[in-house]
Short mmCIF file of C-alpha atoms in Angstrom, two decimals:
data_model
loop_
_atom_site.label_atom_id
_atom_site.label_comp_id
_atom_site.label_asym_id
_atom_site.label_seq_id
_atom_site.Cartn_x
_atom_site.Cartn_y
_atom_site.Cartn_z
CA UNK S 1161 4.26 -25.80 9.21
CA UNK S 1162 5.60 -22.93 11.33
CA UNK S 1163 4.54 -19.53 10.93
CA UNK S 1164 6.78 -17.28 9.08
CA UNK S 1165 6.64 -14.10 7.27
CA UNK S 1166 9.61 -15.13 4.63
CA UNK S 1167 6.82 -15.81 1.66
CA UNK S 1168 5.28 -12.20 2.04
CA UNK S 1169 5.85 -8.91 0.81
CA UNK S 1170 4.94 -5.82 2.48
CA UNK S 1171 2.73 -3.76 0.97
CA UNK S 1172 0.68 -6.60 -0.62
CA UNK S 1173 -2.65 -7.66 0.11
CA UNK S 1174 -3.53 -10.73 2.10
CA UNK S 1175 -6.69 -12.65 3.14
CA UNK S 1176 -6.75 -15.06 6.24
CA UNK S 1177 -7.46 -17.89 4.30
CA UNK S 1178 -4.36 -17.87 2.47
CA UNK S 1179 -2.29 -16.87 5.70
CA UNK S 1180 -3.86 -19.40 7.67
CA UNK S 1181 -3.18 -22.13 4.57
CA UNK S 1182 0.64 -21.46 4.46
CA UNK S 1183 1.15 -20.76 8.19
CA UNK S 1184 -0.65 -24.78 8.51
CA UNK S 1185 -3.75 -24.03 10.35
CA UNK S 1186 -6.84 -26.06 9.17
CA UNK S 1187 -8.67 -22.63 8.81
CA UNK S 1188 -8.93 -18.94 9.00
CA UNK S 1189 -10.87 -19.36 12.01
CA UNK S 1190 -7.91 -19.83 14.23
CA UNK S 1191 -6.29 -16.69 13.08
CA UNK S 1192 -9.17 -14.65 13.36
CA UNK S 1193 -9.03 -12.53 16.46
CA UNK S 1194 -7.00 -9.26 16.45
CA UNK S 1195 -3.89 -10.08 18.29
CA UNK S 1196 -2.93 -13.25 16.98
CA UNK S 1197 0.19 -15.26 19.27
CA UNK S 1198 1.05 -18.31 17.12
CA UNK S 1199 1.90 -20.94 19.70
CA UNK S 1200 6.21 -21.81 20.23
CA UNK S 1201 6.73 -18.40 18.51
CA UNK S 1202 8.15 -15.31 18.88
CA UNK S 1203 5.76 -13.23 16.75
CA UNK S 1204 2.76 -11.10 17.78
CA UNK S 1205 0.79 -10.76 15.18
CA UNK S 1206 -2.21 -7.79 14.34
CA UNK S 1207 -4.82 -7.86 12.26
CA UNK S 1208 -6.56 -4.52 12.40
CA UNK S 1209 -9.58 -2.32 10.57
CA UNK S 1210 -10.47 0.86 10.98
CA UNK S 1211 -13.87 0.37 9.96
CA UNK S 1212 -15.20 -2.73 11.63
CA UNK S 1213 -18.77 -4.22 11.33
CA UNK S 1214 -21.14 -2.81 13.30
CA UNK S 1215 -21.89 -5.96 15.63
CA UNK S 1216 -18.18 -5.72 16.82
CA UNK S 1217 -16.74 -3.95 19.68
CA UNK S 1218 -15.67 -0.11 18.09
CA UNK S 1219 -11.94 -0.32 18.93
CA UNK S 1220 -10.75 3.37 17.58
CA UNK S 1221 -7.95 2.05 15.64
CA UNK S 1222 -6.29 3.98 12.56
CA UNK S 1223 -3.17 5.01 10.61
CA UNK S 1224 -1.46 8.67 10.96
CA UNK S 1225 1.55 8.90 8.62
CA UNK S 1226 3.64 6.17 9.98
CA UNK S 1227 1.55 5.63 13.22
CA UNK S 1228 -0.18 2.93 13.83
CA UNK S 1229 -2.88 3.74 16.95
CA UNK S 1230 -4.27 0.79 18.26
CA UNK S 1231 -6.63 0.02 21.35
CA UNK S 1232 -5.58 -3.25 23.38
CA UNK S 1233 -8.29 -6.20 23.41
CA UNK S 1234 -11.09 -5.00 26.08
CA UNK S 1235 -9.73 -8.27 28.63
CA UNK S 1236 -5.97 -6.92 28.57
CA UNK S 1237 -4.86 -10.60 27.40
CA UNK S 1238 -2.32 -9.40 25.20
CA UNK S 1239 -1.50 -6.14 26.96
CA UNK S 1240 1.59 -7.49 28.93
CA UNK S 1241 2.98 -9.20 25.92
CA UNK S 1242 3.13 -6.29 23.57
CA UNK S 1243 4.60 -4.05 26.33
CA UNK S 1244 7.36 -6.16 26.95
CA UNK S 1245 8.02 -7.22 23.23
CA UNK S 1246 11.29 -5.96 22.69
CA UNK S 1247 12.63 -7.12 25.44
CA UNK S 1248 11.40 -10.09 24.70
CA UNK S 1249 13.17 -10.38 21.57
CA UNK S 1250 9.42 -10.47 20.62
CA UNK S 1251 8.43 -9.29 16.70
CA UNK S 1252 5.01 -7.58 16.17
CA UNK S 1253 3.76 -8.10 12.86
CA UNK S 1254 1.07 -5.72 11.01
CA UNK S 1255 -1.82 -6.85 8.66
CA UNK S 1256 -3.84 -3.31 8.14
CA UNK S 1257 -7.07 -2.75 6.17
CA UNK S 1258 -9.75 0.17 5.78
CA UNK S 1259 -12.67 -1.47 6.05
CA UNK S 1260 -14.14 -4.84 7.42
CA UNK S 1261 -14.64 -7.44 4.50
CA UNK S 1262 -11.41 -6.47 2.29
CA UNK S 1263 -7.67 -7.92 2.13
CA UNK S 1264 -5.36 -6.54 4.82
CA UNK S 1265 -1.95 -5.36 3.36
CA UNK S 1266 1.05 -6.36 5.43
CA UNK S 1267 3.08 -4.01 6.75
CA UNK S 1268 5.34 -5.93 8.12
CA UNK S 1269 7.25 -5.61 11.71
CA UNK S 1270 6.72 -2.53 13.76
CA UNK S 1271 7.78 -1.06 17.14
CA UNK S 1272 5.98 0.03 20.24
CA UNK S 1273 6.79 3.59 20.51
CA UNK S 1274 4.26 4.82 23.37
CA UNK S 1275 1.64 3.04 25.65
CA UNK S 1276 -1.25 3.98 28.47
CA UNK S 1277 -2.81 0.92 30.44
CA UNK S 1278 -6.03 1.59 31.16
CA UNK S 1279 -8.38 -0.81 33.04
CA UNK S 1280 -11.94 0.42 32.49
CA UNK S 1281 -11.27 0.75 29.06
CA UNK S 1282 -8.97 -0.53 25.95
CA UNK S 1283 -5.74 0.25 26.63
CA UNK S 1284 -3.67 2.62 24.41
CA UNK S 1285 -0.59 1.59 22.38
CA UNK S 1286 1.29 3.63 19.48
CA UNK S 1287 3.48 2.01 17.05
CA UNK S 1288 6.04 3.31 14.51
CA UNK S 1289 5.25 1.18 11.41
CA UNK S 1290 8.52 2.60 9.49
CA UNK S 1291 10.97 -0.29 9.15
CA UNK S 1292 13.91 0.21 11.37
CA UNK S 1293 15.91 -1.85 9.21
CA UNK S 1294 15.49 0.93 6.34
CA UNK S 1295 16.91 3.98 5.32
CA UNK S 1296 14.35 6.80 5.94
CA UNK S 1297 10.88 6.55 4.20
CA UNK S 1298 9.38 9.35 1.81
CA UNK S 1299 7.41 10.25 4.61
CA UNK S 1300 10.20 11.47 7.01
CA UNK S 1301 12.11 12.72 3.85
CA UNK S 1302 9.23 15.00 3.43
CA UNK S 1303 8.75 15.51 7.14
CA UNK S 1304 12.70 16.57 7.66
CA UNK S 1305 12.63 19.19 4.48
CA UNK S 1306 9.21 20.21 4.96
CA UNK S 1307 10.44 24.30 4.65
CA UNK S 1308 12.58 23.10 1.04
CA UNK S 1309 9.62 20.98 -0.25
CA UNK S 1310 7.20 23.68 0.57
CA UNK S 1311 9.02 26.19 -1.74
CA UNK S 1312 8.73 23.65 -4.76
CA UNK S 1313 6.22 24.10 -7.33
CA UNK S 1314 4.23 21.57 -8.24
CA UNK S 1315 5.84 19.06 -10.94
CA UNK S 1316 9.06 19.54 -8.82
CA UNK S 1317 7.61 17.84 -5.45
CA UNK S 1318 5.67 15.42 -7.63
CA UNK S 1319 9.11 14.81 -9.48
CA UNK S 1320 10.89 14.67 -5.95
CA UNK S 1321 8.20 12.14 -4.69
CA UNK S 1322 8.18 9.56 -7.52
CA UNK S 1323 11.67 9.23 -7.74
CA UNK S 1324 12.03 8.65 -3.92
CA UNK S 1325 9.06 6.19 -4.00
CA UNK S 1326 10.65 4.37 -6.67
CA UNK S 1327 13.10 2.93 -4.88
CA UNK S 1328 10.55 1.33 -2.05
CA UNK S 1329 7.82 -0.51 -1.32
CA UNK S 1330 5.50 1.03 -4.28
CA UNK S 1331 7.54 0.06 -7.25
CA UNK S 1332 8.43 -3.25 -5.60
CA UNK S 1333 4.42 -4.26 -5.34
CA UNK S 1334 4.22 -2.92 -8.21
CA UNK S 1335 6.76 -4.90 -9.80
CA UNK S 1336 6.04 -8.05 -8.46
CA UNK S 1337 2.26 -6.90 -9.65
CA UNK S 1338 2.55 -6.77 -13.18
CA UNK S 1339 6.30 -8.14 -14.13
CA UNK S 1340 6.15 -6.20 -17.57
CA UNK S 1341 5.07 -2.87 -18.75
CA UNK S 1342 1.44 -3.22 -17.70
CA UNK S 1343 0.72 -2.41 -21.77
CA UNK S 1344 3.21 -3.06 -23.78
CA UNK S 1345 4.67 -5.54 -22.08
CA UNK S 1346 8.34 -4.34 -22.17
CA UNK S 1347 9.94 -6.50 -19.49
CA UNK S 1348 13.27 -4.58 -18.80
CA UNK S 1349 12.51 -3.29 -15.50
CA UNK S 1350 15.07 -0.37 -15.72
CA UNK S 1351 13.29 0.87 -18.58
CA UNK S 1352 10.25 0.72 -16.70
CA UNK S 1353 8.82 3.55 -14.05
CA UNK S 1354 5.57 2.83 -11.47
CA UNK S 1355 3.47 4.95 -11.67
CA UNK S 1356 0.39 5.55 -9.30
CA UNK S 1357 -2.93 5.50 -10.80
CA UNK S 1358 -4.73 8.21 -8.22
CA UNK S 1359 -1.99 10.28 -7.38
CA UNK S 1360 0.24 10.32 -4.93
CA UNK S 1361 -0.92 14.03 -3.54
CA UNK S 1362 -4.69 12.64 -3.38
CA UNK S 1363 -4.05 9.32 -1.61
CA UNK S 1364 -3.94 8.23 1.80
CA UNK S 1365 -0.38 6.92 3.28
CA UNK S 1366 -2.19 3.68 2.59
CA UNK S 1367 -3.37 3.77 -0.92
CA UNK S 1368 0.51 5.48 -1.76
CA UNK S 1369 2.12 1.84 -1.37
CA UNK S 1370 -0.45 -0.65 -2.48
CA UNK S 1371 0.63 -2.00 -5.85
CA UNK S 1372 -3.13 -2.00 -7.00
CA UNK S 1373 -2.30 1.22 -7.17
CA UNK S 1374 0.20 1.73 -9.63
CA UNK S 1375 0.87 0.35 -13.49
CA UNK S 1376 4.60 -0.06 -14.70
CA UNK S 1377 5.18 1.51 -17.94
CA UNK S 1378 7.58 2.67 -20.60
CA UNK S 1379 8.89 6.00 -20.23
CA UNK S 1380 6.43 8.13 -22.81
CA UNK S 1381 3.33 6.05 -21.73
CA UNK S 1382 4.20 6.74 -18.03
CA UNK S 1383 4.53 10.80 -18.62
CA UNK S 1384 1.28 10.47 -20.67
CA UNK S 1385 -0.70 9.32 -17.95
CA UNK S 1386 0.80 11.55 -15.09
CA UNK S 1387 -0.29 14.40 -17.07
CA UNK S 1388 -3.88 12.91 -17.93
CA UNK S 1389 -3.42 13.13 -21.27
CA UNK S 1390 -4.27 8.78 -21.81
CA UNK S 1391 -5.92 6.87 -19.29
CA UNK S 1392 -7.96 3.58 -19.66
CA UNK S 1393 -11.30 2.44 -19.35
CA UNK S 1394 -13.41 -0.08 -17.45
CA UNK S 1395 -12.53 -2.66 -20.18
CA UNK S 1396 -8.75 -1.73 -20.36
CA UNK S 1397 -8.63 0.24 -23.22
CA UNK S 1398 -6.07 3.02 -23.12
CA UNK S 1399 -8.13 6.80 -23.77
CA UNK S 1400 -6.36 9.23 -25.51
CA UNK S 1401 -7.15 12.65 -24.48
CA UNK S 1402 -8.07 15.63 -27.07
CA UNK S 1403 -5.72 17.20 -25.89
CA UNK S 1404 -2.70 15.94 -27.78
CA UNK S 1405 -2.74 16.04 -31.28
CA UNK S 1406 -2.34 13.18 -33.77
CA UNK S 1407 0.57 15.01 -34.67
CA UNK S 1408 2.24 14.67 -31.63
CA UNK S 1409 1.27 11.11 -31.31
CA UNK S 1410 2.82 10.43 -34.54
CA UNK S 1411 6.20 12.25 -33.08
CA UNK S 1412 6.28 10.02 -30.36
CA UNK S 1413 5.88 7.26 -32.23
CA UNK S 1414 2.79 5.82 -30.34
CA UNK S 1415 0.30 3.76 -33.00
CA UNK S 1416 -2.57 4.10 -30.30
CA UNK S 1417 -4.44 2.76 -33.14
CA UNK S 1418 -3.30 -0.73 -32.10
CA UNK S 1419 -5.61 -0.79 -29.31
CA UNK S 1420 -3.54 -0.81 -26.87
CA UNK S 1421 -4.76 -1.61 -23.22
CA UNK S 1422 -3.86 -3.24 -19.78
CA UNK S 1423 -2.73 -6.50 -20.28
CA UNK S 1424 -4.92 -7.76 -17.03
CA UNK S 1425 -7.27 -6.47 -14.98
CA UNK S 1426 -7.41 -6.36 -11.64
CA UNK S 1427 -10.93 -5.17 -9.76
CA UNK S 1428 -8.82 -2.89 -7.26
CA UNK S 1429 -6.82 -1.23 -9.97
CA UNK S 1430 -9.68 -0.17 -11.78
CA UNK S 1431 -11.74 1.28 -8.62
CA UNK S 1432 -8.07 3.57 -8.67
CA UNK S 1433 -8.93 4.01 -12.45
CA UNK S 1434 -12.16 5.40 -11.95
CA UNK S 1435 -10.77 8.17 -9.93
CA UNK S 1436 -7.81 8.68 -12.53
CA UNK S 1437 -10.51 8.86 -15.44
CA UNK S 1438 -12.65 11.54 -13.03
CA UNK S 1439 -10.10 13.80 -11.68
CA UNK S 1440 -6.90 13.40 -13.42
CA UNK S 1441 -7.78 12.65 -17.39
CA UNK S 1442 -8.23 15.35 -19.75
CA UNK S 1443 -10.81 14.54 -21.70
#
């Protein structure tokens, strides 16, 4: 079975295992180095954490915005390769985690935008991991209007942000995450908004696209828990805040009394809950 990226989604998490299983390997081991060259391909293929185990060599690897820095293999193997990828008609493919012994998420193809050979040491390579293929990310959009989005007040940028995000990578994991509201389980998807559990201004470039970090809900339930007034607990169970009255639950029409909760659990999205119940919830 040839290796191919057509089954994956960026933005969703990924062990080797699973790679290895669909790209035909007879296991993980074989696609367990960093740089990864599947044999009669074209792809280049990286599998990178910032936070390795101790044992293993302390590459200083990491994400700025939509930078990838990454330090070459200490023997310069793959060195020439990636330098001469595009015109190679050559694709380098991204698999990106935080720390050692957690999924990667795929970020799909990126571009070599600056490089230093070095021999005593790793080399140095910079890569743009914003799809070229794509109209301009959230994170330029910001970048361009910085002066505009600086002059905003608060629910404005947050307002600005969501809708842009909408229409990308986040509500697509997310999407493909749950399929229905993640409560009630309305499954008209235009009636449906993503919605990111730790908020957008408090997470990492990382944590603002990865599905586990977002439920898809109704309208009213959605504005409910960006303002902290619900949010749900380690069992699921939606937590209405004190702050709204039963009055105004009644007015919206929400019989919270039905126990509603998440309609599955999923260990990631509830480490994002804990945050939402510390920081964001109004108890």
């Amino acid at each position: 079975m040839p290796v191919s990226f057509e089954k994956l989604n960026i933005g969703q998490e990924y062990e080797r295992p699973y790679l290895a299983d669909i790209w035909g390997y007879k296991g993980f081991q074989a696609i367990s180095r960093g740089v990864v060259t599947p044999s009669r391909t074209k792809f280049i293929i990286l599998f990178v954490t910032k936070q390795k185990q101790e044992a293993l060599t302390q590459y200083n690897d990491y994400l700025d915005g939509d930078l990838l820095h990454w330090e070459g293999e200490k023997k310069h193997s793959s060195d020439t390769r990636v330098i001469n990828a595009r015109s190679a008609n050559d694709e380098i493919h991204l698999f990106y985690r935080d720390i050692h012994h957690t999924p990667f998420v795929y970020y799909g193809q990126i571009h070599l935008k600056e490089h230093r050979l070095l021999s005593s040491s790793p080399s140095q390579f910079v890569f743009s991991i914003r799809n070229e293929n794509r109209s301009p990310d959230i994170f330029q959009d910001i970048e361009t209007h910085q002066c505009e989005f600086k002059s905003l007040d608060q629910t404005e940028k947050d307002s600005i942000v969501k809708s842009r995000i909408g229409q990308g990578l986040f509500r697509d994991g997310v999407v493909e995450l749950w399929g229905s509201c993640s409560v009630t389980g309305l499954s008209n998807h235009s009636l449906l908004r993503a919605s990111h559990i730790k908020p957008w201004r408090d997470s990492s470039n990382q944590e603002r696209i990865d599905p586990m970090n977002g439920l898809l809900l109704q309208p009213t339930l959605d504005h409910l828990f960006d303002l902290g007034l619900i949010t749900f607990s380690e069992t699921g169970k939606i937590i209405v805040s004190k702050k709204i009255s039963q009055d105004d639950i009644n007015k919206l029409e929400l019989k919270f009394e039905l126990n509603f909760k998440l309609r599955e659990i999923h260990k990631r999205t509830m480490e994002y809950m804990k945050y939402h119940r510390k920081h964001v919830f109004k108890a």
